[in-house]
Every structure is written in C-alpha cells, then in structure tokens.
Amino acid sequence: LCSRMPRSCSTLQAQGGAEHLQREMTHDEEEPQIMPVSMDLNKEPVTDDGSVMKKVLKKGSGWDKPKHHDEAFVNLTGKHGDTVFDSNAEEAGPRSIIIGSGYCMGLEEALKSMMKGEKALVDVAARAAWGEKGWSAKGVPPDVDVCFEVQLLKWHSYDQATLARTQGAVRVNVTESGRDSLLPKPDDLVVLKYRAKTRGGSTYFLSKGWEEGAEPAKSVVKDLEPKGLMEAVQGMPVGSKASAVVTSDFAYGKEGSRELNVQPGAKVEFEIEMLHVWKLVDAYGDGGVRLELHEKTTGAWVRPLPGDKVKLSFTARVYKPDEKQTGEEKVVLEKRRRRGRRIRNSQETRR
C-alpha cells in the first residue's frame, strides 16, 4: 500500500512522523510542573501555583475580606502530620495575626480569601510556610508541609497614611467616621477624649475627658504625649472615633513608666474621640506663640509693623497647671514657660 502512495504523500507522512517524534522528545524534556500540596477535590487553590489549598468547613457572612496590613483575629490550630505545633485553644482569647507580618505566608494568603466567621482547613506547602529553615521554636522541621484549621472572627483595617508615616509602629483603626475629611496637622490645636491601657490589659492607666462630666483634653497636636498618640490623631477627622495600637518605641520605650505602671517594652492601646480641630498660625515661626483665627478681616491686606501704634481688645488669663499631671506633662509645661519668657524678652527688646 505504501508503495502505491504518491511520493509526496510518503514524504509528508515521514515528515509528520518526525514532527510527532520531535514533539514527544520536547515534551519529555520539559521540567516537571509543581503539583498542588493537596489533591482533595473538595479543596480549592488559594494561590496560582497550588501551594495553598483551602476547604471551607463553615461559610462566612458578608462580602468584605481582610487586606494586606490588616490585623486578623482568629482561632487556629496548626499541624504537621499528626503533631500540633501551634494553637490558641488554651489562650485567653483569639490569636492576632497582622497580614503581611511573616507569621506564615500561606496562611496569610488564605486569610485574605476568607469572610467574617468563615472556618476552613488550609493546607500550606513547605515553600509557602517555613521552607528550608523550618520553625525550630515550635518544632516544625525544614521542608515540611503544614495544615491549619482556622476561623476568621474579625479584623481591623488600619489607616494606611499613618502606617506609612510610622513604618507600621502606629496602627489606627477608625471605628466611626468623622464629619469631614480635614485631618489635623502637627501645629493644629485639637480637643479630644482618650484613654490608654497596655495591649491585652483590662485596666486603663491614663484617661483624659473620658469619664462623664470630665473636661476633654486640649492641646497642640505635636505637644501630645506619648509620640504614638500624636501620630494617631493625625489620621482622625473631627467627629471620628478610633482605636490605636502603638509599639513601645512610640509609647513608653524599653524603660516603661513606673508612674503610670507601664511595663518596659509594652505596647499600648488607645481609644480616641476627636471633638474639634482648630488651624493655628505660628506667629514667630518658633512655636512659641500660636494664633487661632476666629474671624478673618474683610478690609485691606495691611498688617502692623514693629513700631506701629495699634488699637485692640484682648483677654488674658494665667494658665495654672494641675498638680496631678504626669512627669512628662510637667516637662511640656516647663518648655512652654521657657518659650513665654523668650517671647516676653523679645517684646521688651522691641519696646
């Protein structure tokens, strides 16, 4: 039969066979593809390479899902084989995981795919868990796949501008939006209520205006202490409420505070309510005298110069510090007194 074929057909058949053989050889030479960590058909891939697989045990509610930098609160149990290496079952409350912090990359990717209340089994390949190094502190050997049973209870989304400005040291979760989008600046005057406790604690060691009938705090933003509070309020418009988590570097440092009973190196949680913001004008450029403009002039753009005679009305009062103030606040007040003396000396020189 082959001998009866036209020469061209035999040639094409030979060429086709060669091409088929070449395709087989090429296919055999390809690198083996990465297989998913689990072949369970009830599990869905979370990542494109199949290194993280998820099986939903209980559906969540709503449509929102946590994002990168959010703080997720979960119940979890982690295993490699039949060995439990991590669990919060015996802890007082849920485990807190900052998505993107590096606890377990695969688990954090799975959390970003979950809704509130969702419970799931998450299989994580070694390359998306702790890889070649393992996790010796928890007894996870190198190059071992792990599995988590995890339930996402809730999460906090943080102000991205504050995160970037403080490099993650101050995390502000706005729980109630404000009346406008105007945010206070370091030189602005703010009226606010706040209280503070150590992270995970139940007793508030600092409170300003929080109790019913108490006078709210009034301060220039950059004079607020500790530094973390000053950074946190800059992400809060008027009328907003927020919680803020501050690392020790932006709170009371490695030494802590004996006066406030804050342990060395402790993180601090603030609850804050922003009541009012006033834009101030720095009169001399050194922070010594700040003006709050209540009413703008409608006349000509003329301002008095040194030596001019002016007619004005004013009210002055002496500031009397509270004897119960903390040592840090007394330092701030002393700085203000020195500024006032410099201004008075400058005024005497002008006269």
XYZ file of C-alpha atoms in Angstrom:
351
model
C 0.000 0.000 0.000
C 2.841 2.345 0.870
C 4.473 1.624 -2.489
C 1.329 2.735 -4.296
C 1.244 6.089 -2.479
C 2.412 9.187 -4.340
C 5.941 10.221 -3.443
C 4.667 13.490 -1.948
C 2.336 11.642 0.480
C 5.157 9.374 1.666
C 7.319 12.412 2.217
C 4.587 14.181 4.213
C 3.989 11.048 6.280
C 7.691 10.823 7.084
C 7.846 14.493 7.948
C 4.727 14.207 10.140
C 6.212 11.241 11.982
C 9.413 13.156 12.583
C 7.484 16.165 13.889
C 5.420 13.909 16.199
C 8.627 12.293 17.474
C 10.165 15.719 17.985
C 7.093 16.865 19.972
C 7.334 13.775 22.170
C 11.034 14.425 22.769
C 10.363 18.086 23.543
C 7.550 17.162 25.963
C 9.803 14.652 27.720
C 12.487 17.304 28.172
C 10.139 19.829 29.869
C 10.668 20.487 33.584
C 8.155 18.756 35.862
C 5.358 21.073 36.952
C 4.819 21.912 40.652
C 1.980 19.773 41.967
C -0.562 21.163 44.432
C 0.002 20.411 48.105
C -3.327 18.539 48.196
C -5.234 16.580 45.533
C -8.501 16.678 47.530
C -11.192 17.669 45.017
C -13.152 19.437 47.776
C -10.278 21.883 48.305
C -9.810 24.953 46.136
C -6.484 26.607 45.316
C -5.823 29.943 47.020
C -2.601 30.637 45.086
C -1.950 30.092 41.371
C 0.822 27.538 41.952
C -1.325 25.399 44.253
C 0.974 25.853 47.249
C -2.019 26.933 49.371
C -5.275 24.942 49.249
C -8.456 25.643 51.223
C -11.514 23.609 52.176
C -14.414 25.615 53.628
C -15.905 23.968 56.721
C -18.289 26.804 57.583
C -19.320 29.677 55.340
C -18.805 33.241 56.478
C -21.097 36.252 56.225
C -20.955 39.432 54.180
C -18.725 40.211 51.211
C -15.766 42.037 52.727
C -12.422 40.310 53.178
C -9.268 41.404 55.023
C -6.432 43.035 53.104
C -2.675 43.332 53.404
C -1.629 45.090 56.662
C -4.985 44.332 58.333
C -4.992 42.684 61.756
C -6.963 39.413 61.720
C -8.332 37.837 64.902
C -8.573 34.067 64.528
C -8.934 30.746 66.287
C -6.385 28.348 64.837
C -4.681 25.006 65.226
C -1.564 24.259 63.167
C -0.264 20.748 62.463
C 2.462 18.962 60.531
C 1.348 15.378 60.181
C -0.400 14.497 63.439
C 1.733 16.857 65.534
C 0.159 20.105 66.772
C 2.787 22.870 66.696
C 0.631 25.955 67.325
C -2.824 26.607 68.779
C -4.687 29.265 70.744
C -7.122 26.732 72.280
C -5.669 27.280 75.767
C -5.175 31.033 75.395
C -7.494 33.650 76.883
C -8.780 34.925 73.537
C -8.324 34.782 69.773
C -4.914 34.974 68.127
C -3.957 38.237 66.428
C -2.147 37.998 63.074
C -1.000 41.018 61.054
C -1.449 40.046 57.399
C 1.934 40.517 55.781
C 3.907 40.278 59.034
C 5.500 36.963 58.035
C 3.903 34.577 60.546
C 3.111 32.111 57.743
C 2.866 33.453 54.201
C 0.498 30.720 53.029
C -1.911 31.130 55.936
C -1.928 34.913 55.496
C -2.836 34.469 51.811
C -5.696 32.174 52.837
C -6.989 34.742 55.360
C -7.285 37.308 52.551
C -9.705 34.931 50.797
C -11.978 34.440 53.836
C -15.085 36.266 55.035
C -16.096 37.075 58.604
C -16.972 33.931 60.551
C -15.636 31.545 57.894
C -13.968 28.356 59.105
C -11.618 26.391 56.854
C -8.897 23.779 56.546
C -5.812 25.302 54.912
C -3.013 23.132 53.501
C 0.263 25.018 53.054
C 3.241 23.608 51.158
C 6.648 23.998 52.786
C 7.700 26.619 50.239
C 4.780 28.843 51.364
C 5.293 28.092 55.082
C 8.728 27.980 56.747
C 10.679 26.366 53.883
C 14.219 25.077 54.327
C 14.684 26.722 57.739
C 11.589 25.330 59.419
C 10.437 26.812 62.733
C 12.634 25.342 65.443
C 10.951 27.255 68.266
C 7.672 25.451 67.521
C 9.216 22.155 66.433
C 8.461 22.497 62.703
C 11.188 20.620 60.739
C 12.641 22.000 57.480
C 10.783 21.348 54.205
C 7.563 20.180 55.880
C 4.028 20.833 54.629
C 1.638 22.120 57.308
C -2.122 22.266 57.786
C -4.239 24.812 59.680
C -7.785 24.675 60.933
C -8.634 28.356 61.176
C -11.698 30.514 61.784
C -11.679 34.222 60.953
C -13.577 36.025 63.722
C -12.982 39.671 62.739
C -10.298 42.024 61.510
C -9.202 45.639 61.853
C -8.279 47.761 58.847
C -5.728 50.469 59.621
C -5.134 53.958 58.271
C -2.562 53.490 55.511
C -1.095 57.005 55.755
C -0.304 56.543 59.469
C 1.142 53.091 58.804
C 3.454 54.505 56.134
C 4.454 57.556 58.195
C 5.363 55.468 61.256
C 6.596 52.379 59.360
C 3.927 50.239 60.990
C 4.603 51.369 64.568
C 1.195 53.076 64.958
C -1.946 51.299 63.719
C -5.127 53.383 63.712
C -8.473 51.656 63.231
C -11.190 54.278 62.644
C -14.342 52.757 64.143
C -16.617 55.726 63.407
C -16.149 58.138 60.503
C -15.897 61.873 61.066
C -17.966 64.751 59.759
C -15.415 65.904 57.185
C -12.149 64.848 55.555
C -9.982 67.545 57.182
C -7.166 65.915 59.147
C -5.227 67.720 61.908
C -1.619 68.748 61.292
C 1.197 68.862 63.891
C 0.707 72.624 64.529
C -3.096 72.456 64.881
C -4.992 72.686 68.154
C -7.239 69.702 68.949
C -9.886 68.950 71.547
C -10.224 65.231 72.207
C -11.040 62.477 74.671
C -8.783 59.473 75.071
C -7.766 56.670 77.388
C -4.940 54.140 77.306
C -4.082 50.653 78.532
C -1.323 48.160 77.840
C -2.016 45.769 74.957
C -4.164 42.919 76.196
C -4.712 44.570 79.578
C -8.032 45.472 81.189
C -7.070 48.468 83.369
C -6.720 51.941 81.860
C -3.683 53.749 83.258
C -4.389 57.073 81.540
C -7.663 58.871 80.849
C -8.392 62.403 79.628
C -12.007 63.572 79.365
C -13.325 60.025 79.040
C -15.405 59.893 82.220
C -18.821 61.520 82.174
C -18.570 65.218 83.002
C -14.764 65.289 82.719
C -13.104 68.151 80.839
C -11.722 66.996 77.453
C -8.056 67.424 76.647
C -6.996 70.457 74.615
C -3.528 70.506 73.087
C -1.452 71.319 70.054
C -1.007 68.042 68.161
C 2.787 67.966 68.318
C 2.684 68.513 72.108
C 0.664 65.336 72.704
C 2.482 62.535 74.503
C 3.451 59.814 74.018
C 4.587 60.115 70.404
C 2.227 57.359 69.274
C -0.821 59.373 70.393
C 0.456 62.403 68.473
C 0.816 60.268 65.312
C -2.546 58.556 65.769
C -4.670 61.730 65.956
C -3.280 62.943 62.626
C -5.347 60.216 60.944
C -8.616 61.291 62.607
C -11.033 63.938 61.266
C -13.449 65.847 63.508
C -16.187 63.659 64.949
C -14.344 60.385 64.377
C -13.649 57.627 66.890
C -10.714 55.253 66.673
C -8.636 52.654 68.432
C -4.862 52.732 68.026
C -2.170 50.169 68.764
C 1.262 51.692 69.449
C 4.586 49.876 69.745
C 6.816 50.555 72.737
C 9.150 52.757 70.653
C 6.256 55.182 70.121
C 4.860 54.726 73.654
C 6.995 54.495 76.806
C 10.042 52.717 75.387
C 12.161 49.949 76.825
C 12.094 51.592 80.261
C 8.293 51.807 80.550
C 6.770 54.183 83.108
C 6.742 53.490 86.849
C 4.472 56.459 87.460
C 1.818 55.103 85.079
C 2.565 51.432 85.869
C 3.502 50.616 82.266
C 5.840 47.645 81.925
C 9.129 48.029 79.971
C 8.708 47.408 76.247
C 4.899 47.236 76.464
C 2.615 48.001 73.540
C -0.170 50.474 74.306
C -3.779 50.615 73.088
C -5.593 53.960 72.839
C -9.275 54.728 72.459
C -9.683 58.210 70.983
C -12.567 60.520 70.105
C -11.777 63.676 68.106
C -14.090 66.538 69.127
C -12.674 69.602 67.383
C -9.735 70.827 65.308
C -8.524 74.418 65.052
C -5.988 75.542 62.486
C -3.301 77.662 64.200
C -0.883 80.228 62.809
C 2.679 80.210 64.163
C 3.254 83.908 64.897
C 7.071 83.912 65.160
C 7.966 80.673 63.381
C 9.415 79.082 66.532
C 6.265 77.564 68.031
C 6.321 79.984 70.969
C 3.138 81.875 70.048
C 0.340 80.262 68.063
C -2.747 82.188 66.939
C -6.197 80.721 66.483
C -8.033 82.867 63.902
C -11.725 83.144 64.793
C -12.657 85.733 62.182
C -10.930 86.868 59.015
C -10.715 90.551 58.157
C -12.740 91.933 55.297
C -10.594 95.056 54.946
C -7.339 95.726 53.149
C -4.435 93.282 53.387
C -2.417 95.527 55.700
C -0.633 94.276 58.798
C 1.022 96.345 61.542
C 4.807 96.545 61.613
C 7.127 96.874 64.636
C 6.859 100.455 65.924
C 3.260 100.980 64.751
C 0.566 102.003 67.236
C -2.429 99.677 67.274
C -5.833 99.627 68.952
C -7.077 96.204 70.024
C -9.174 94.336 72.540
C -7.968 91.197 74.274
C -8.467 88.905 77.236
C -5.584 87.238 79.059
C -5.508 84.562 81.728
C -2.782 82.763 83.624
C -2.522 79.050 82.949
C -2.439 77.087 86.226
C -1.148 73.542 85.763
C -2.880 70.652 87.513
C -0.801 69.235 90.366
C -1.832 65.692 89.356
C -0.157 65.889 85.966
C 2.421 63.296 84.955
C 6.139 63.988 84.830
C 6.060 64.023 81.032
C 3.325 66.715 81.036
C 5.297 68.859 83.506
C 8.259 68.795 81.123
C 5.982 70.060 78.324
C 4.668 72.853 80.574
C 8.210 73.900 81.502
C 9.066 74.127 77.803
C 6.030 76.383 77.300
C 7.140 78.613 80.180
C 10.615 78.999 78.649
C 9.025 79.891 75.301
C 6.875 82.503 77.052
C 9.930 84.060 78.717
C 11.715 84.242 75.346
C 8.714 85.990 73.789
C 8.457 88.488 76.662
C 12.171 89.263 76.404
C 11.759 89.759 72.665
C 8.829 92.144 73.242
C 10.887 94.158 75.764
C 13.687 94.430 73.230
C 11.245 95.748 70.599
C 9.918 98.348 73.067
